[in-house]
PDB file of N, CA and C in Angstrom:
ATOM      1  N   MET A   1       7.720  14.098  -1.709  1.00 96.00           N
ATOM      2  CA  MET A   1       6.779  13.632  -0.772  1.00 96.00           C
ATOM      3  C   MET A   1       7.145  12.298  -0.240  1.00 96.00           C
ATOM      4  N   LYS A   2       6.636  12.019   0.995  1.00 97.00           N
ATOM      5  CA  LYS A   2       6.883  10.765   1.652  1.00 97.00           C
ATOM      6  C   LYS A   2       5.602  10.116   1.947  1.00 97.00           C
ATOM      7  N   ILE A   3       5.571   8.714   1.487  1.00 97.00           N
ATOM      8  CA  ILE A   3       4.563   7.812   1.869  1.00 97.00           C
ATOM      9  C   ILE A   3       5.101   6.761   2.647  1.00 97.00           C
ATOM     10  N   THR A   4       4.324   6.320   3.758  1.00 98.00           N
ATOM     11  CA  THR A   4       4.931   5.191   4.488  1.00 98.00           C
ATOM     12  C   THR A   4       3.930   3.883   4.223  1.00 98.00           C
ATOM     13  N   VAL A   5       4.556   2.813   3.922  1.00 98.00           N
ATOM     14  CA  VAL A   5       3.875   1.681   3.662  1.00 98.00           C
ATOM     15  C   VAL A   5       4.140   0.682   4.835  1.00 98.00           C
ATOM     16  N   LYS A   6       2.904   0.299   5.515  1.00 98.00           N
ATOM     17  CA  LYS A   6       3.148  -0.653   6.589  1.00 98.00           C
ATOM     18  C   LYS A   6       2.644  -2.071   6.067  1.00 98.00           C
ATOM     19  N   TYR A   7       3.342  -3.102   6.453  1.00 98.00           N
ATOM     20  CA  TYR A   7       3.126  -4.400   5.948  1.00 98.00           C
ATOM     21  C   TYR A   7       2.825  -5.252   7.231  1.00 98.00           C
ATOM     22  N   PHE A   8       1.891  -6.131   7.018  1.00 97.00           N
ATOM     23  CA  PHE A   8       1.434  -7.124   8.000  1.00 97.00           C
ATOM     24  C   PHE A   8       1.492  -8.544   7.550  1.00 97.00           C
ATOM     25  N   LEU A   9       1.819  -9.436   8.279  1.00 95.00           N
ATOM     26  CA  LEU A   9       1.901 -11.015   8.157  1.00 95.00           C
ATOM     27  C   LEU A   9       2.652 -11.170   6.800  1.00 95.00           C
ATOM     28  N   GLU A  10       1.970 -11.867   5.882  1.00 95.00           N
ATOM     29  CA  GLU A  10       2.678 -12.376   4.590  1.00 95.00           C
ATOM     30  C   GLU A  10       3.249 -11.079   3.783  1.00 95.00           C
ATOM     31  N   TYR A  11       2.685  -9.852   3.845  1.00 97.00           N
ATOM     32  CA  TYR A  11       3.349  -8.804   3.188  1.00 97.00           C
ATOM     33  C   TYR A  11       4.630  -8.381   3.864  1.00 97.00           C
ATOM     34  N   ALA A  12       4.710  -8.527   5.169  1.00 97.00           N
ATOM     35  CA  ALA A  12       5.910  -8.230   5.994  1.00 97.00           C
ATOM     36  C   ALA A  12       7.034  -9.243   5.601  1.00 97.00           C
ATOM     37  N   ARG A  13       6.531 -10.531   5.441  1.00 97.00           N
ATOM     38  CA  ARG A  13       7.531 -11.600   5.057  1.00 97.00           C
ATOM     39  C   ARG A  13       8.144 -11.279   3.642  1.00 97.00           C
ATOM     40  N   LEU A  14       7.256 -11.078   2.678  1.00 96.00           N
ATOM     41  CA  LEU A  14       7.614 -10.633   1.167  1.00 96.00           C
ATOM     42  C   LEU A  14       8.577  -9.433   1.142  1.00 96.00           C
ATOM     43  N   SER A  15       8.318  -8.423   1.942  1.00 97.00           N
ATOM     44  CA  SER A  15       9.028  -7.191   2.063  1.00 97.00           C
ATOM     45  C   SER A  15      10.424  -7.329   2.894  1.00 97.00           C
ATOM     46  N   GLY A  16      10.320  -8.141   3.750  1.00 97.00           N
ATOM     47  CA  GLY A  16      11.377  -8.238   4.826  1.00 97.00           C
ATOM     48  C   GLY A  16      11.437  -7.120   5.832  1.00 97.00           C
ATOM     49  N   CYS A  17      10.239  -6.304   5.928  1.00 97.00           N
ATOM     50  CA  CYS A  17      10.156  -5.297   6.907  1.00 97.00           C
ATOM     51  C   CYS A  17       8.679  -5.137   7.291  1.00 97.00           C
ATOM     52  N   ARG A  18       8.552  -4.261   8.419  1.00 98.00           N
ATOM     53  CA  ARG A  18       7.196  -3.904   8.834  1.00 98.00           C
ATOM     54  C   ARG A  18       6.658  -2.740   8.323  1.00 98.00           C
ATOM     55  N   ASP A  19       7.507  -1.748   8.032  1.00 97.00           N
ATOM     56  CA  ASP A  19       7.124  -0.498   7.393  1.00 97.00           C
ATOM     57  C   ASP A  19       8.248  -0.005   6.680  1.00 97.00           C
ATOM     58  N   GLU A  20       8.003   0.915   5.797  1.00 98.00           N
ATOM     59  CA  GLU A  20       8.985   1.421   4.883  1.00 98.00           C
ATOM     60  C   GLU A  20       8.649   2.926   4.396  1.00 98.00           C
ATOM     61  N   GLU A  21       9.517   3.728   4.007  1.00 98.00           N
ATOM     62  CA  GLU A  21       9.143   4.922   3.463  1.00 98.00           C
ATOM     63  C   GLU A  21       9.478   4.951   1.971  1.00 98.00           C
ATOM     64  N   PHE A  22       8.528   5.611   1.193  1.00 97.00           N
ATOM     65  CA  PHE A  22       8.718   5.690  -0.261  1.00 97.00           C
ATOM     66  C   PHE A  22       8.777   7.179  -0.498  1.00 97.00           C
ATOM     67  N   PHE A  23       9.605   7.703  -1.479  1.00 97.00           N
ATOM     68  CA  PHE A  23       9.613   9.020  -1.769  1.00 97.00           C
ATOM     69  C   PHE A  23       9.430   9.341  -3.123  1.00 97.00           C
ATOM     70  N   PHE A  24       8.435  10.380  -3.392  1.00 96.00           N
ATOM     71  CA  PHE A  24       8.054  10.644  -4.823  1.00 96.00           C
ATOM     72  C   PHE A  24       8.292  12.089  -5.005  1.00 96.00           C
ATOM     73  N   GLU A  25       8.512  12.475  -6.253  1.00 95.00           N
ATOM     74  CA  GLU A  25       8.784  13.939  -6.644  1.00 95.00           C
ATOM     75  C   GLU A  25       7.518  14.671  -6.729  1.00 95.00           C
ATOM     76  N   ASN A  26       6.400  14.050  -6.930  1.00 91.00           N
ATOM     77  CA  ASN A  26       5.043  14.576  -7.167  1.00 91.00           C
ATOM     78  C   ASN A  26       4.470  15.123  -5.758  1.00 91.00           C
ATOM     79  N   ASP A  27       3.591  15.999  -5.740  1.00 92.00           N
ATOM     80  CA  ASP A  27       2.818  16.303  -4.525  1.00 92.00           C
ATOM     81  C   ASP A  27       1.727  15.298  -4.227  1.00 92.00           C
ATOM     82  N   GLU A  28       1.337  14.522  -5.206  1.00 93.00           N
ATOM     83  CA  GLU A  28       0.368  13.566  -5.087  1.00 93.00           C
ATOM     84  C   GLU A  28       0.655  12.315  -5.918  1.00 93.00           C
ATOM     85  N   VAL A  29       0.292  11.205  -5.476  1.00 97.00           N
ATOM     86  CA  VAL A  29       0.544   9.942  -6.163  1.00 97.00           C
ATOM     87  C   VAL A  29      -0.560   9.051  -5.900  1.00 97.00           C
ATOM     88  N   SER A  30      -0.967   8.142  -6.840  1.00 98.00           N
ATOM     89  CA  SER A  30      -2.129   7.271  -6.647  1.00 98.00           C
ATOM     90  C   SER A  30      -1.639   5.982  -5.904  1.00 98.00           C
ATOM     91  N   VAL A  31      -2.610   5.211  -5.342  1.00 98.00           N
ATOM     92  CA  VAL A  31      -2.185   4.024  -4.806  1.00 98.00           C
ATOM     93  C   VAL A  31      -1.606   3.025  -5.847  1.00 98.00           C
ATOM     94  N   SER A  32      -2.130   3.141  -7.075  1.00 97.00           N
ATOM     95  CA  SER A  32      -1.604   2.269  -8.115  1.00 97.00           C
ATOM     96  C   SER A  32      -0.072   2.582  -8.488  1.00 97.00           C
ATOM     97  N   GLU A  33       0.189   3.783  -8.343  1.00 97.00           N
ATOM     98  CA  GLU A  33       1.662   4.159  -8.632  1.00 97.00           C
ATOM     99  C   GLU A  33       2.481   3.497  -7.546  1.00 97.00           C
ATOM    100  N   VAL A  34       1.915   3.633  -6.251  1.00 98.00           N
ATOM    101  CA  VAL A  34       2.877   3.032  -5.252  1.00 98.00           C
ATOM    102  C   VAL A  34       2.919   1.538  -5.537  1.00 98.00           C
ATOM    103  N   PHE A  35       1.899   0.941  -5.744  1.00 98.00           N
ATOM    104  CA  PHE A  35       1.925  -0.585  -6.222  1.00 98.00           C
ATOM    105  C   PHE A  35       2.951  -0.849  -7.266  1.00 98.00           C
ATOM    106  N   LYS A  36       3.071  -0.035  -8.279  1.00 97.00           N
ATOM    107  CA  LYS A  36       4.111  -0.167  -9.326  1.00 97.00           C
ATOM    108  C   LYS A  36       5.475  -0.493  -8.697  1.00 97.00           C
ATOM    109  N   ASP A  37       5.803   0.456  -7.722  1.00 97.00           N
ATOM    110  CA  ASP A  37       7.100   0.346  -6.956  1.00 97.00           C
ATOM    111  C   ASP A  37       7.042  -0.974  -6.193  1.00 97.00           C
ATOM    112  N   LEU A  38       6.101  -1.349  -5.441  1.00 98.00           N
ATOM    113  CA  LEU A  38       5.923  -2.476  -4.662  1.00 98.00           C
ATOM    114  C   LEU A  38       6.038  -3.806  -5.644  1.00 98.00           C
ATOM    115  N   ASN A  39       5.602  -3.835  -6.710  1.00 98.00           N
ATOM    116  CA  ASN A  39       5.536  -4.891  -7.685  1.00 98.00           C
ATOM    117  C   ASN A  39       7.055  -5.058  -8.117  1.00 98.00           C
ATOM    118  N   SER A  40       7.744  -3.986  -8.475  1.00 97.00           N
ATOM    119  CA  SER A  40       9.062  -4.128  -9.069  1.00 97.00           C
ATOM    120  C   SER A  40      10.044  -4.517  -7.952  1.00 97.00           C
ATOM    121  N   LYS A  41       9.852  -4.090  -6.670  1.00 97.00           N
ATOM    122  CA  LYS A  41      10.740  -4.278  -5.688  1.00 97.00           C
ATOM    123  C   LYS A  41      10.465  -5.685  -4.919  1.00 97.00           C
ATOM    124  N   TYR A  42       9.179  -6.025  -4.684  1.00 97.00           N
ATOM    125  CA  TYR A  42       8.877  -7.216  -4.013  1.00 97.00           C
ATOM    126  C   TYR A  42       7.915  -8.275  -4.670  1.00 97.00           C
ATOM    127  N   LYS A  43       7.442  -7.893  -5.902  1.00 97.00           N
ATOM    128  CA  LYS A  43       6.394  -8.628  -6.538  1.00 97.00           C
ATOM    129  C   LYS A  43       5.177  -8.649  -5.787  1.00 97.00           C
ATOM    130  N   ILE A  44       4.801  -7.605  -5.180  1.00 97.00           N
ATOM    131  CA  ILE A  44       3.419  -7.395  -4.404  1.00 97.00           C
ATOM    132  C   ILE A  44       2.675  -6.591  -5.386  1.00 97.00           C
ATOM    133  N   LYS A  45       1.549  -7.193  -5.871  1.00 97.00           N
ATOM    134  CA  LYS A  45       0.803  -6.652  -6.958  1.00 97.00           C
ATOM    135  C   LYS A  45      -0.636  -6.165  -6.403  1.00 97.00           C
ATOM    136  N   TYR A  46      -1.150  -5.035  -6.896  1.00 97.00           N
ATOM    137  CA  TYR A  46      -2.288  -4.383  -6.443  1.00 97.00           C
ATOM    138  C   TYR A  46      -3.386  -5.447  -6.508  1.00 97.00           C
ATOM    139  N   LYS A  47      -3.564  -6.150  -7.607  1.00 97.00           N
ATOM    140  CA  LYS A  47      -4.743  -6.981  -7.875  1.00 97.00           C
ATOM    141  C   LYS A  47      -4.690  -8.155  -6.927  1.00 97.00           C
ATOM    142  N   ASP A  48      -3.510  -8.693  -6.558  1.00 96.00           N
ATOM    143  CA  ASP A  48      -3.423  -9.812  -5.566  1.00 96.00           C
ATOM    144  C   ASP A  48      -3.791  -9.360  -4.187  1.00 96.00           C
ATOM    145  N   VAL A  49      -3.300  -8.192  -3.825  1.00 97.00           N
ATOM    146  CA  VAL A  49      -3.587  -7.743  -2.462  1.00 97.00           C
ATOM    147  C   VAL A  49      -5.141  -7.304  -2.373  1.00 97.00           C
ATOM    148  N   ALA A  50      -5.623  -6.739  -3.446  1.00 95.00           N
ATOM    149  CA  ALA A  50      -7.098  -6.270  -3.466  1.00 95.00           C
ATOM    150  C   ALA A  50      -7.909  -7.554  -3.349  1.00 95.00           C
ATOM    151  N   ASN A  51      -7.587  -8.629  -4.083  1.00 94.00           N
ATOM    152  CA  ASN A  51      -8.299  -9.724  -4.084  1.00 94.00           C
ATOM    153  C   ASN A  51      -8.177 -10.629  -2.790  1.00 94.00           C
ATOM    154  N   LYS A  52      -7.109 -10.694  -2.145  1.00 93.00           N
ATOM    155  CA  LYS A  52      -6.746 -11.581  -1.104  1.00 93.00           C
ATOM    156  C   LYS A  52      -6.535 -10.872   0.245  1.00 93.00           C
ATOM    157  N   GLY A  53      -6.638  -9.458   0.315  1.00 95.00           N
ATOM    158  CA  GLY A  53      -6.251  -8.886   1.437  1.00 95.00           C
ATOM    159  C   GLY A  53      -7.069  -7.441   1.670  1.00 95.00           C
ATOM    160  N   ILE A  54      -6.584  -6.717   2.408  1.00 96.00           N
ATOM    161  CA  ILE A  54      -7.075  -5.467   2.866  1.00 96.00           C
ATOM    162  C   ILE A  54      -6.041  -4.383   2.497  1.00 96.00           C
ATOM    163  N   ILE A  55      -6.528  -3.224   1.935  1.00 98.00           N
ATOM    164  CA  ILE A  55      -5.693  -2.100   1.686  1.00 98.00           C
ATOM    165  C   ILE A  55      -6.236  -0.972   2.243  1.00 98.00           C
ATOM    166  N   LEU A  56      -5.394  -0.229   3.166  1.00 98.00           N
ATOM    167  CA  LEU A  56      -5.983   0.954   3.956  1.00 98.00           C
ATOM    168  C   LEU A  56      -5.056   2.066   3.586  1.00 98.00           C
ATOM    169  N   VAL A  57      -5.854   3.335   3.503  1.00 98.00           N
ATOM    170  CA  VAL A  57      -5.086   4.508   3.416  1.00 98.00           C
ATOM    171  C   VAL A  57      -5.360   5.380   4.745  1.00 98.00           C
ATOM    172  N   ASN A  58      -4.479   5.592   5.590  1.00 98.00           N
ATOM    173  CA  ASN A  58      -4.668   6.305   6.765  1.00 98.00           C
ATOM    174  C   ASN A  58      -5.714   5.644   7.582  1.00 98.00           C
ATOM    175  N   ASN A  59      -5.840   4.280   7.737  1.00 96.00           N
ATOM    176  CA  ASN A  59      -6.699   3.382   8.439  1.00 96.00           C
ATOM    177  C   ASN A  59      -8.064   3.321   7.872  1.00 96.00           C
ATOM    178  N   ARG A  60      -8.224   3.869   6.605  1.00 97.00           N
ATOM    179  CA  ARG A  60      -9.529   3.815   5.982  1.00 97.00           C
ATOM    180  C   ARG A  60      -9.474   3.035   4.622  1.00 97.00           C
ATOM    181  N   SER A  61     -10.376   2.045   4.542  1.00 97.00           N
ATOM    182  CA  SER A  61     -10.317   1.144   3.396  1.00 97.00           C
ATOM    183  C   SER A  61     -10.411   1.752   2.059  1.00 97.00           C
ATOM    184  N   ILE A  62      -9.700   1.337   1.160  1.00 97.00           N
ATOM    185  CA  ILE A  62      -9.692   1.960  -0.217  1.00 97.00           C
ATOM    186  C   ILE A  62     -11.043   1.702  -0.888  1.00 97.00           C
ATOM    187  N   THR A  63     -11.846   0.696  -0.349  1.00 95.00           N
ATOM    188  CA  THR A  63     -13.140   0.347  -1.061  1.00 95.00           C
ATOM    189  C   THR A  63     -14.069   1.569  -0.635  1.00 95.00           C
ATOM    190  N   GLN A  64     -13.724   2.311   0.418  1.00 96.00           N
ATOM    191  CA  GLN A  64     -14.658   3.501   0.723  1.00 96.00           C
ATOM    192  C   GLN A  64     -13.915   4.774   0.044  1.00 96.00           C
ATOM    193  N   LEU A  65     -12.869   4.670  -0.628  1.00 97.00           N
ATOM    194  CA  LEU A  65     -12.243   5.702  -1.277  1.00 97.00           C
ATOM    195  C   LEU A  65     -12.293   5.503  -2.795  1.00 97.00           C
ATOM    196  N   ASP A  66     -11.364   5.729  -3.491  1.00 97.00           N
ATOM    197  CA  ASP A  66     -11.342   5.549  -4.958  1.00 97.00           C
ATOM    198  C   ASP A  66     -10.521   4.449  -5.527  1.00 97.00           C
ATOM    199  N   MET A  67     -10.529   3.373  -4.647  1.00 97.00           N
ATOM    200  CA  MET A  67      -9.806   2.160  -4.970  1.00 97.00           C
ATOM    201  C   MET A  67      -8.342   2.483  -5.329  1.00 97.00           C
ATOM    202  N   GLU A  68      -7.862   1.783  -6.466  1.00 97.00           N
ATOM    203  CA  GLU A  68      -6.404   2.169  -6.741  1.00 97.00           C
ATOM    204  C   GLU A  68      -6.077   3.451  -7.340  1.00 97.00           C
ATOM    205  N   ASN A  69      -7.182   4.262  -7.564  1.00 98.00           N
ATOM    206  CA  ASN A  69      -7.074   5.646  -8.006  1.00 98.00           C
ATOM    207  C   ASN A  69      -6.976   6.610  -6.937  1.00 98.00           C
ATOM    208  N   THR A  70      -7.123   6.004  -5.641  1.00 98.00           N
ATOM    209  CA  THR A  70      -7.130   6.966  -4.504  1.00 98.00           C
ATOM    210  C   THR A  70      -5.712   7.817  -4.414  1.00 98.00           C
ATOM    211  N   VAL A  71      -5.849   9.033  -4.230  1.00 97.00           N
ATOM    212  CA  VAL A  71      -4.722   9.931  -4.159  1.00 97.00           C
ATOM    213  C   VAL A  71      -4.101   9.971  -2.899  1.00 97.00           C
ATOM    214  N   LEU A  72      -2.838   9.843  -2.733  1.00 98.00           N
ATOM    215  CA  LEU A  72      -1.980   9.883  -1.537  1.00 98.00           C
ATOM    216  C   LEU A  72      -1.265  11.186  -1.585  1.00 98.00           C
ATOM    217  N   ARG A  73      -1.129  11.766  -0.397  1.00 96.00           N
ATOM    218  CA  ARG A  73      -0.375  12.978  -0.231  1.00 96.00           C
ATOM    219  C   ARG A  73       0.808  12.852   0.940  1.00 96.00           C
ATOM    220  N   ASP A  74       1.547  13.717   0.874  1.00 97.00           N
ATOM    221  CA  ASP A  74       2.651  13.702   1.840  1.00 97.00           C
ATOM    222  C   ASP A  74       2.250  13.258   3.275  1.00 97.00           C
ATOM    223  N   GLY A  75       2.929  12.269   3.754  1.00 97.00           N
ATOM    224  CA  GLY A  75       2.810  11.819   5.029  1.00 97.00           C
ATOM    225  C   GLY A  75       1.609  10.686   5.326  1.00 97.00           C
ATOM    226  N   ASP A  76       1.054  10.361   4.103  1.00 98.00           N
ATOM    227  CA  ASP A  76       0.076   9.394   4.222  1.00 98.00           C
ATOM    228  C   ASP A  76       0.551   8.012   4.454  1.00 98.00           C
ATOM    229  N   LYS A  77      -0.253   7.043   5.065  1.00 98.00           N
ATOM    230  CA  LYS A  77       0.151   5.820   5.464  1.00 98.00           C
ATOM    231  C   LYS A  77      -0.703   4.849   4.556  1.00 98.00           C
ATOM    232  N   LEU A  78      -0.022   3.825   3.807  1.00 98.00           N
ATOM    233  CA  LEU A  78      -0.691   2.803   2.974  1.00 98.00           C
ATOM    234  C   LEU A  78      -0.373   1.531   3.757  1.00 98.00           C
ATOM    235  N   ILE A  79      -1.524   0.891   4.104  1.00 98.00           N
ATOM    236  CA  ILE A  79      -1.368  -0.321   4.915  1.00 98.00           C
ATOM    237  C   ILE A  79      -1.738  -1.511   4.141  1.00 98.00           C
ATOM    238  N   LEU A  80      -1.002  -2.583   4.185  1.00 98.00           N
ATOM    239  CA  LEU A  80      -1.378  -3.874   3.478  1.00 98.00           C
ATOM    240  C   LEU A  80      -1.596  -5.025   4.507  1.00 98.00           C
ATOM    241  N   MET A  81      -2.657  -5.678   4.531  1.00 96.00           N
ATOM    242  CA  MET A  81      -3.037  -6.648   5.488  1.00 96.00           C
ATOM    243  C   MET A  81      -3.642  -7.843   4.755  1.00 96.00           C
ATOM    244  N   PRO A  82      -3.231  -8.980   5.073  1.00 94.00           N
ATOM    245  CA  PRO A  82      -4.015 -10.183   4.473  1.00 94.00           C
ATOM    246  C   PRO A  82      -5.354 -10.297   5.175  1.00 94.00           C
ATOM    247  N   MET A  83      -6.287 -11.052   4.473  1.00 90.00           N
ATOM    248  CA  MET A  83      -7.593 -11.218   5.054  1.00 90.00           C
ATOM    249  C   MET A  83      -7.374 -12.158   6.073  1.00 90.00           C
ATOM    250  N   ILE A  84      -8.001 -11.799   7.272  1.00 80.00           N
ATOM    251  CA  ILE A  84      -7.803 -12.766   8.463  1.00 80.00           C
ATOM    252  C   ILE A  84      -9.207 -13.347   8.824  1.00 80.00           C
ATOM    253  N   SER A  85      -9.172 -14.619   9.015  1.00 68.00           N
ATOM    254  CA  SER A  85     -10.544 -15.171   9.564  1.00 68.00           C
ATOM    255  C   SER A  85     -10.180 -16.177  10.677  1.00 68.00           C
ATOM    256  N   GLY A  86     -11.260 -16.412  11.376  1.00 61.00           N
ATOM    257  CA  GLY A  86     -11.144 -17.276  12.523  1.00 61.00           C
ATOM    258  C   GLY A  86     -12.408 -17.709  13.022  1.00 61.00           C
ATOM    259  N   GLY A  87     -12.374 -18.307  14.239  1.00 58.00           N
ATOM    260  CA  GLY A  87     -13.658 -18.802  14.782  1.00 58.00           C
ATOM    261  C   GLY A  87     -13.606 -19.240  16.166  1.00 58.00           C
TER     262      GLY A  87
END
């Protein structure tokens, strides 16, 4: 199964790309499992992004879903964005 991770601003700088595909053998994978790969590859940790940024699954906040236990399926998009403020 394929999951696309899209990175914005500081997460794009950390990963060196704007989006990337991850492949898993299972039909379903949790957000926390994807973050295990992100942490080992780029040192991007779930807790850090959840505290300082926004995590979306298919353009829907994981706070409206099941947080890090949200199940991802083939073709889903995981989006990492820093919190943006302005005035």
